[in-house]
PDB file of C-alpha atoms in Angstrom:
ATOM      1  CA  MET S   1      96.910 125.749  87.050  1.00 55.00           C
ATOM      2  CA  THR S   2      99.428 125.998  83.994  1.00 57.00           C
ATOM      3  CA  LYS S   3      99.323 122.793  82.289  1.00 56.00           C
ATOM      4  CA  SER S   4     102.910 121.932  83.258  1.00 58.00           C
ATOM      5  CA  LEU S   5     101.876 122.967  87.223  1.00 58.00           C
ATOM      6  CA  LYS S   6      98.514 120.272  86.838  1.00 59.00           C
ATOM      7  CA  THR S   7     100.627 117.635  85.271  1.00 61.00           C
ATOM      8  CA  ILE S   8     103.255 118.250  88.156  1.00 60.00           C
ATOM      9  CA  PHE S   9     100.683 118.162  90.740  1.00 62.00           C
ATOM     10  CA  LEU S  10      99.049 115.137  89.637  1.00 62.00           C
ATOM     11  CA  LEU S  11     102.199 113.000  89.627  1.00 63.00           C
ATOM     12  CA  ALA S  12     103.082 114.469  92.848  1.00 65.00           C
ATOM     13  CA  ILE S  13      99.198 113.202  93.903  1.00 60.00           C
ATOM     14  CA  CYS S  14      99.427 110.082  91.894  1.00 60.00           C
ATOM     15  CA  THR S  15     102.755 109.268  93.173  1.00 60.00           C
ATOM     16  CA  ALA S  16     101.792 109.456  96.836  1.00 59.00           C
ATOM     17  CA  PHE S  17      99.176 107.344  96.653  1.00 55.00           C
ATOM     18  CA  THR S  18     101.341 104.542  94.578  1.00 51.00           C
ATOM     19  CA  LEU S  19     104.056 100.598 100.349  1.00 36.00           C
ATOM     20  CA  ILE S  20     101.565  98.281 102.001  1.00 30.00           C
ATOM     21  CA  ALA S  21     104.046  95.759 103.794  1.00 32.00           C
ATOM     22  CA  ASN S  22     103.679  92.171 105.560  1.00 31.00           C
ATOM     23  CA  ALA S  23     107.111  91.209 106.514  1.00 31.00           C
ATOM     24  CA  GLN S  24     109.734  89.786 109.648  1.00 39.00           C
ATOM     25  CA  LYS S  25     111.826  93.033 110.756  1.00 60.00           C
ATOM     26  CA  THR S  26     109.248  95.847 111.900  1.00 76.00           C
ATOM     27  CA  ILE S  27     110.333  99.505 111.441  1.00 85.00           C
ATOM     28  CA  LYS S  28     107.423 101.639 113.041  1.00 85.00           C
ATOM     29  CA  GLU S  29     109.471 105.106 112.852  1.00 90.00           C
ATOM     30  CA  GLY S  30     111.821 106.249 109.820  1.00 91.00           C
ATOM     31  CA  THR S  31     112.558 107.239 106.561  1.00 90.00           C
ATOM     32  CA  ALA S  32     112.725 105.599 103.402  1.00 89.00           C
ATOM     33  CA  ILE S  33     114.469 106.721 100.253  1.00 90.00           C
ATOM     34  CA  TYR S  34     113.626 106.237  96.472  1.00 90.00           C
ATOM     35  CA  THR S  35     115.870 106.922  93.277  1.00 92.00           C
ATOM     36  CA  VAL S  36     113.571 107.689  90.709  1.00 88.00           C
ATOM     37  CA  GLU S  37     113.357 107.413  86.665  1.00 89.00           C
ATOM     38  CA  TYR S  38     110.974 109.045  84.347  1.00 84.00           C
ATOM     39  CA  ASP S  39     109.588 107.770  81.034  1.00 82.00           C
ATOM     40  CA  LEU S  40     107.849 110.891  79.405  1.00 79.00           C
ATOM     41  CA  PRO S  41     105.873 111.606  76.380  1.00 77.00           C
ATOM     42  CA  PRO S  42     107.200 113.993  73.800  1.00 79.00           C
ATOM     43  CA  ASP S  43     104.918 116.688  74.790  1.00 77.00           C
ATOM     44  CA  GLN S  44     106.548 116.410  78.355  1.00 75.00           C
ATOM     45  CA  GLN S  45     110.143 116.207  77.497  1.00 78.00           C
ATOM     46  CA  SER S  46     111.037 119.600  78.893  1.00 76.00           C
ATOM     47  CA  MET S  47     110.179 118.759  82.041  1.00 74.00           C
ATOM     48  CA  ALA S  48     112.509 116.382  82.443  1.00 74.00           C
ATOM     49  CA  GLY S  49     115.447 118.257  83.723  1.00 77.00           C
ATOM     50  CA  MET S  50     113.058 119.930  86.732  1.00 77.00           C
ATOM     51  CA  LEU S  51     112.034 116.714  88.233  1.00 81.00           C
ATOM     52  CA  PRO S  52     113.412 115.000  91.354  1.00 83.00           C
ATOM     53  CA  LYS S  53     115.879 112.311  91.209  1.00 88.00           C
ATOM     54  CA  GLU S  54     115.004 111.250  94.440  1.00 88.00           C
ATOM     55  CA  PHE S  55     112.037 111.021  96.539  1.00 86.00           C
ATOM     56  CA  LYS S  56     111.838 110.497 100.604  1.00 88.00           C
ATOM     57  CA  VAL S  57     109.038 109.566 102.711  1.00 88.00           C
ATOM     58  CA  SER S  58     108.841 110.022 106.711  1.00 89.00           C
ATOM     59  CA  PHE S  59     106.372 107.701 108.299  1.00 89.00           C
ATOM     60  CA  LYS S  60     105.638 107.761 112.139  1.00 89.00           C
ATOM     61  CA  GLY S  61     102.572 105.530 113.621  1.00 84.00           C
ATOM     62  CA  GLU S  62      99.564 105.952 111.328  1.00 84.00           C
ATOM     63  CA  TYR S  63     100.891 108.852 109.239  1.00 88.00           C
ATOM     64  CA  SER S  64     103.212 109.343 106.166  1.00 87.00           C
ATOM     65  CA  GLN S  65     104.646 112.291 104.685  1.00 89.00           C
ATOM     66  CA  PHE S  66     105.750 112.778 101.398  1.00 87.00           C
ATOM     67  CA  LYS S  67     107.449 115.911  99.881  1.00 85.00           C
ATOM     68  CA  MET S  68     108.207 117.187  96.272  1.00 83.00           C
ATOM     69  CA  ASP S  69     109.979 120.224  96.151  1.00 80.00           C
ATOM     70  CA  MET S  70     110.706 121.609  92.452  1.00 77.00           C
ATOM     71  CA  GLY S  71     111.635 125.231  93.407  1.00 70.00           C
ATOM     72  CA  MET S  72     108.770 126.765  91.140  1.00 78.00           C
ATOM     73  CA  PHE S  73     106.356 124.361  92.794  1.00 81.00           C
ATOM     74  CA  ALA S  74     106.474 122.404  96.306  1.00 87.00           C
ATOM     75  CA  THR S  75     103.926 119.976  97.527  1.00 87.00           C
ATOM     76  CA  LYS S  76     103.442 118.060 100.834  1.00 90.00           C
ATOM     77  CA  VAL S  77     101.263 114.854 100.793  1.00 89.00           C
ATOM     78  CA  ILE S  78     100.239 113.078 104.595  1.00 90.00           C
ATOM     79  CA  LEU S  79      98.431 109.955 104.418  1.00 87.00           C
ATOM     80  CA  ASN S  80      96.654 108.454 107.352  1.00 86.00           C
ATOM     81  CA  ASN S  81      97.344 105.100 106.391  1.00 80.00           C
ATOM     82  CA  ILE S  82      94.165 103.625 108.580  1.00 83.00           C
ATOM     83  CA  THR S  83      91.606 105.959 107.428  1.00 87.00           C
ATOM     84  CA  ASN S  84      93.066 106.454 104.119  1.00 83.00           C
ATOM     85  CA  GLU S  85      92.291 110.254 104.697  1.00 88.00           C
ATOM     86  CA  THR S  86      95.216 112.901 102.888  1.00 88.00           C
ATOM     87  CA  LEU S  87      96.137 116.170 103.072  1.00 93.00           C
ATOM     88  CA  SER S  88      97.887 117.941 100.408  1.00 90.00           C
ATOM     89  CA  LEU S  89      99.956 121.239 100.773  1.00 93.00           C
ATOM     90  CA  MET S  90     101.057 122.895  97.516  1.00 90.00           C
ATOM     91  CA  ASP S  91     103.317 125.860  97.560  1.00 92.00           C
ATOM     92  CA  ILE S  92     103.301 127.974  94.244  1.00 87.00           C
ATOM     93  CA  PRO S  93     105.412 130.632  94.850  1.00 88.00           C
ATOM     94  CA  THR S  94     105.373 131.996  91.062  1.00 85.00           C
ATOM     95  CA  GLN S  95     101.659 132.633  91.560  1.00 86.00           C
ATOM     96  CA  ASN S  96     101.758 133.400  95.191  1.00 90.00           C
ATOM     97  CA  LYS S  97      99.628 130.837  96.317  1.00 89.00           C
ATOM     98  CA  LYS S  98      99.228 128.331  99.129  1.00 93.00           C
ATOM     99  CA  ILE S  99      96.444 125.666  98.521  1.00 91.00           C
ATOM    100  CA  ALA S 100      95.376 122.876 101.104  1.00 94.00           C
ATOM    101  CA  VAL S 101      93.312 120.193 100.202  1.00 91.00           C
ATOM    102  CA  LYS S 102      91.937 117.758 102.441  1.00 91.00           C
ATOM    103  CA  MET S 103      90.591 114.351 100.946  1.00 89.00           C
ATOM    104  CA  ASN S 104      88.497 111.352 102.541  1.00 88.00           C
ATOM    105  CA  ALA S 105      89.032 107.790 101.668  1.00 84.00           C
ATOM    106  CA  GLU S 106      86.232 108.057  98.581  1.00 86.00           C
ATOM    107  CA  GLU S 107      87.979 111.350  97.172  1.00 84.00           C
ATOM    108  CA  ALA S 108      91.445 109.925  97.380  1.00 76.00           C
ATOM    109  CA  LYS S 109      90.717 106.840  95.576  1.00 74.00           C
ATOM    110  CA  LYS S 110      89.082 109.033  92.749  1.00 75.00           C
ATOM    111  CA  MET S 111      92.353 111.275  92.565  1.00 71.00           C
ATOM    112  CA  GLN S 112      94.275 108.231  92.373  1.00 63.00           C
ATOM    113  CA  GLY S 113      92.163 107.167  89.545  1.00 60.00           C
ATOM    114  CA  GLN S 114      93.437 110.015  87.427  1.00 55.00           C
ATOM    115  CA  SER S 115      96.642 107.924  86.806  1.00 48.00           C
ATOM    116  CA  GLY S 116      94.431 105.738  84.463  1.00 46.00           C
ATOM    117  CA  GLU S 117      95.651 102.989  86.877  1.00 45.00           C
ATOM    118  CA  GLN S 118      92.584 101.449  88.637  1.00 51.00           C
ATOM    119  CA  ASP S 119      92.077  97.664  88.215  1.00 60.00           C
ATOM    120  CA  PHE S 120      95.065  95.259  88.429  1.00 72.00           C
ATOM    121  CA  GLU S 121      95.794  91.744  88.207  1.00 82.00           C
ATOM    122  CA  VAL S 122      99.079  90.499  89.879  1.00 86.00           C
ATOM    123  CA  THR S 123     100.940  87.572  89.305  1.00 90.00           C
ATOM    124  CA  PRO S 124     104.086  86.294  91.278  1.00 91.00           C
ATOM    125  CA  THR S 125     106.908  84.469  89.567  1.00 94.00           C
ATOM    126  CA  THR S 126     109.836  82.842  90.705  1.00 95.00           C
ATOM    127  CA  LYS S 127     112.424  85.226  89.825  1.00 96.00           C
ATOM    128  CA  THR S 128     114.547  86.617  92.577  1.00 97.00           C
ATOM    129  CA  LYS S 129     117.339  89.551  93.018  1.00 96.00           C
ATOM    130  CA  LYS S 130     118.777  91.804  95.631  1.00 96.00           C
ATOM    131  CA  ILE S 131     117.370  95.593  95.870  1.00 95.00           C
ATOM    132  CA  ALA S 132     118.888  97.819  98.569  1.00 93.00           C
ATOM    133  CA  GLY S 133     120.074  94.584 100.382  1.00 93.00           C
ATOM    134  CA  TYR S 134     116.987  92.687 100.209  1.00 93.00           C
ATOM    135  CA  ASN S 135     116.026  89.611  99.015  1.00 95.00           C
ATOM    136  CA  CYS S 136     113.065  90.445  96.437  1.00 95.00           C
ATOM    137  CA  THR S 137     110.992  88.852  94.504  1.00 95.00           C
ATOM    138  CA  LYS S 138     109.485  90.096  90.776  1.00 95.00           C
ATOM    139  CA  TYR S 139     105.405  90.170  90.494  1.00 92.00           C
ATOM    140  CA  LEU S 140     103.755  91.383  87.198  1.00 90.00           C
ATOM    141  CA  MET S 141     100.812  93.606  87.499  1.00 83.00           C
ATOM    142  CA  LYS S 142      98.925  94.029  84.295  1.00 80.00           C
ATOM    143  CA  ASP S 143      96.378  97.091  84.068  1.00 74.00           C
ATOM    144  CA  LYS S 144      92.847  95.461  83.104  1.00 71.00           C
ATOM    145  CA  ASP S 145      91.804  98.684  81.366  1.00 68.00           C
ATOM    146  CA  SER S 146      94.596  99.719  79.170  1.00 65.00           C
ATOM    147  CA  ASP S 147      96.124  95.759  78.951  1.00 68.00           C
ATOM    148  CA  THR S 148      99.503  97.032  79.678  1.00 72.00           C
ATOM    149  CA  ASP S 149     101.695  95.734  81.906  1.00 77.00           C
ATOM    150  CA  SER S 150     104.427  96.786  84.492  1.00 82.00           C
ATOM    151  CA  GLU S 151     106.846  94.887  86.993  1.00 88.00           C
ATOM    152  CA  ILE S 152     107.284  95.367  90.879  1.00 89.00           C
ATOM    153  CA  TRP S 153     109.950  93.729  93.294  1.00 93.00           C
ATOM    154  CA  ALA S 154     109.179  92.977  96.771  1.00 91.00           C
ATOM    155  CA  THR S 155     110.769  91.892  99.998  1.00 91.00           C
ATOM    156  CA  THR S 156     109.465  89.750 103.035  1.00 88.00           C
ATOM    157  CA  GLU S 157     112.294  90.748 105.062  1.00 89.00           C
ATOM    158  CA  ILE S 158     111.164  93.746 106.362  1.00 85.00           C
ATOM    159  CA  ASN S 159     108.247  95.547 107.459  1.00 81.00           C
ATOM    160  CA  ILE S 160     107.516  99.442 107.416  1.00 75.00           C
ATOM    161  CA  PRO S 161     103.911 101.020 107.550  1.00 67.00           C
ATOM    162  CA  ALA S 162     101.666 101.786 104.892  1.00 60.00           C
ATOM    163  CA  ASN S 163     102.883 104.810 103.501  1.00 57.00           C
ATOM    164  CA  SER S 164     101.868 107.291 100.586  1.00 53.00           C
ATOM    165  CA  LEU S 165     104.153 106.187  98.041  1.00 54.00           C
ATOM    166  CA  SER S 166     102.987 102.515  97.307  1.00 56.00           C
ATOM    167  CA  SER S 167      99.659 102.163  98.945  1.00 56.00           C
ATOM    168  CA  LYS S 168      97.916 101.653  95.905  1.00 60.00           C
ATOM    169  CA  ILE S 169      99.695  98.168  95.245  1.00 70.00           C
ATOM    170  CA  LYS S 170      97.639  95.157  96.234  1.00 71.00           C
ATOM    171  CA  GLY S 171      98.227  91.557  96.167  1.00 77.00           C
ATOM    172  CA  VAL S 172     101.889  91.351  96.582  1.00 83.00           C
ATOM    173  CA  LYS S 173     103.459  89.893  99.623  1.00 86.00           C
ATOM    174  CA  GLY S 174     105.854  92.076 101.610  1.00 84.00           C
ATOM    175  CA  VAL S 175     107.506  95.595 100.774  1.00 85.00           C
ATOM    176  CA  PRO S 176     107.515  96.729  97.439  1.00 86.00           C
ATOM    177  CA  VAL S 177     110.897  98.038  96.906  1.00 90.00           C
ATOM    178  CA  ALA S 178     110.738  98.606  93.065  1.00 91.00           C
ATOM    179  CA  PHE S 179     107.438  99.606  91.178  1.00 86.00           C
ATOM    180  CA  SER S 180     105.930 102.296  88.899  1.00 80.00           C
ATOM    181  CA  SER S 181     103.472 104.868  88.881  1.00 72.00           C
ATOM    182  CA  ASN S 182     101.338 106.329  85.813  1.00 68.00           C
ATOM    183  CA  ALA S 183     100.434 109.715  85.951  1.00 64.00           C
ATOM    184  CA  GLY S 184      98.907 111.759  83.168  1.00 60.00           C
ATOM    185  CA  GLY S 185     101.183 109.884  80.932  1.00 66.00           C
ATOM    186  CA  MET S 186     103.870 110.735  82.729  1.00 70.00           C
ATOM    187  CA  ASN S 187     105.384 106.967  83.827  1.00 77.00           C
ATOM    188  CA  THR S 188     107.794 107.085  87.036  1.00 81.00           C
ATOM    189  CA  ILE S 189     109.768 104.325  88.268  1.00 87.00           C
ATOM    190  CA  LEU S 190     110.672 103.814  91.674  1.00 89.00           C
ATOM    191  CA  THR S 191     113.522 102.090  93.437  1.00 93.00           C
ATOM    192  CA  LEU S 192     114.181 101.733  97.080  1.00 92.00           C
ATOM    193  CA  LYS S 193     117.740 103.085  98.024  1.00 93.00           C
ATOM    194  CA  SER S 194     117.396 103.194 101.831  1.00 92.00           C
ATOM    195  CA  ILE S 195     115.067 102.564 104.837  1.00 89.00           C
ATOM    196  CA  THR S 196     116.326 104.244 108.128  1.00 90.00           C
ATOM    197  CA  GLU S 197     115.050 103.462 111.422  1.00 91.00           C
ATOM    198  CA  GLU S 198     115.148 106.967 112.937  1.00 94.00           C
ATOM    199  CA  SER S 199     113.152 109.392 114.989  1.00 94.00           C
ATOM    200  CA  VAL S 200     110.982 111.389 113.070  1.00 92.00           C
ATOM    201  CA  SER S 201     109.191 114.435 113.823  1.00 92.00           C
ATOM    202  CA  ASN S 202     105.405 114.486 114.388  1.00 89.00           C
ATOM    203  CA  ILE S 203     103.550 114.212 111.428  1.00 90.00           C
ATOM    204  CA  SER S 204     100.555 116.951 111.421  1.00 89.00           C
ATOM    205  CA  PHE S 205      97.217 116.345 109.795  1.00 90.00           C
ATOM    206  CA  THR S 206      96.822 120.325 110.695  1.00 93.00           C
ATOM    207  CA  ILE S 207      96.719 122.687 107.794  1.00 94.00           C
ATOM    208  CA  PRO S 208      99.244 125.240 108.732  1.00 93.00           C
ATOM    209  CA  ALA S 209      98.572 129.174 108.467  1.00 94.00           C
ATOM    210  CA  GLY S 210      98.750 130.768 104.878  1.00 94.00           C
ATOM    211  CA  TYR S 211      97.191 127.992 103.319  1.00 95.00           C
ATOM    212  CA  GLU S 212      93.680 128.692 101.584  1.00 93.00           C
ATOM    213  CA  LEU S 213      91.344 125.666 102.172  1.00 93.00           C
ATOM    214  CA  MET S 214      90.294 124.475  98.440  1.00 89.00           C
ATOM    215  CA  ASP S 215      87.726 121.645  98.555  1.00 85.00           C
ATOM    216  CA  PHE S 216      88.114 118.290  96.513  1.00 78.00           C
ATOM    217  CA  ASP S 217      85.453 119.317  93.774  1.00 80.00           C
ATOM    218  CA  ALA S 218      87.361 122.932  93.268  1.00 80.00           C
ATOM    219  CA  LEU S 219      90.602 121.139  93.052  1.00 73.00           C
ATOM    220  CA  MET S 220      89.434 118.858  90.295  1.00 70.00           C
ATOM    221  CA  GLY S 221      87.591 121.941  88.195  1.00 72.00           C
ATOM    222  CA  GLN S 222      91.056 123.711  88.659  1.00 67.00           C
ATOM    223  CA  MET S 223      92.554 120.774  86.884  1.00 60.00           C
ATOM    224  CA  GLY S 224      90.040 120.511  84.115  1.00 56.00           C
ATOM    225  CA  ARG S 225      88.709 117.107  85.394  1.00 53.00           C
TER     226      ARG S 225
END
């Protein structure tokens, strides 16, 4: 993979592991849409124009599905929120490649660690505000490894199944609706735009025809990890 593709893939995977929920109104099936902002290091500024401004996550039962399509690179990440297994489907038209990677819980955790965010200390505050129509409380999150701080806004007014965008956020009461994710130095700020209760097509953990299965060690080798 080229350096830019590696960065984009890492962004997709780490974002896809970044909503654990405990709340009042429960939605078991539907779609969540997030607006996205980026804080890019100088050597990645050229990528700003090609990065998506919204992320959409579909969820149904124990599965959630996150898609990122940038033309030159598309990826779909499916998460089983019971077993923490994932299936990543990468389509790289410029290289005429379709790659599938299945990860168990241990491998998924290792991939998540590529973001540099592994050990957090979460502290609740008394600050509140409305986001996407929900009353939210602010939490401070400190990365113990890098000693950097970020913030999370969460609501207890709704409950949706764990999905692949915020599954690594722990210690927060309710559903995270605004939070950040760091992948390879690329900081991504996500804010919930809407949650829609609607019918979702079955989310399959089966690898589609035409995809080459790559094991986890081979993937890490491709990424130079």
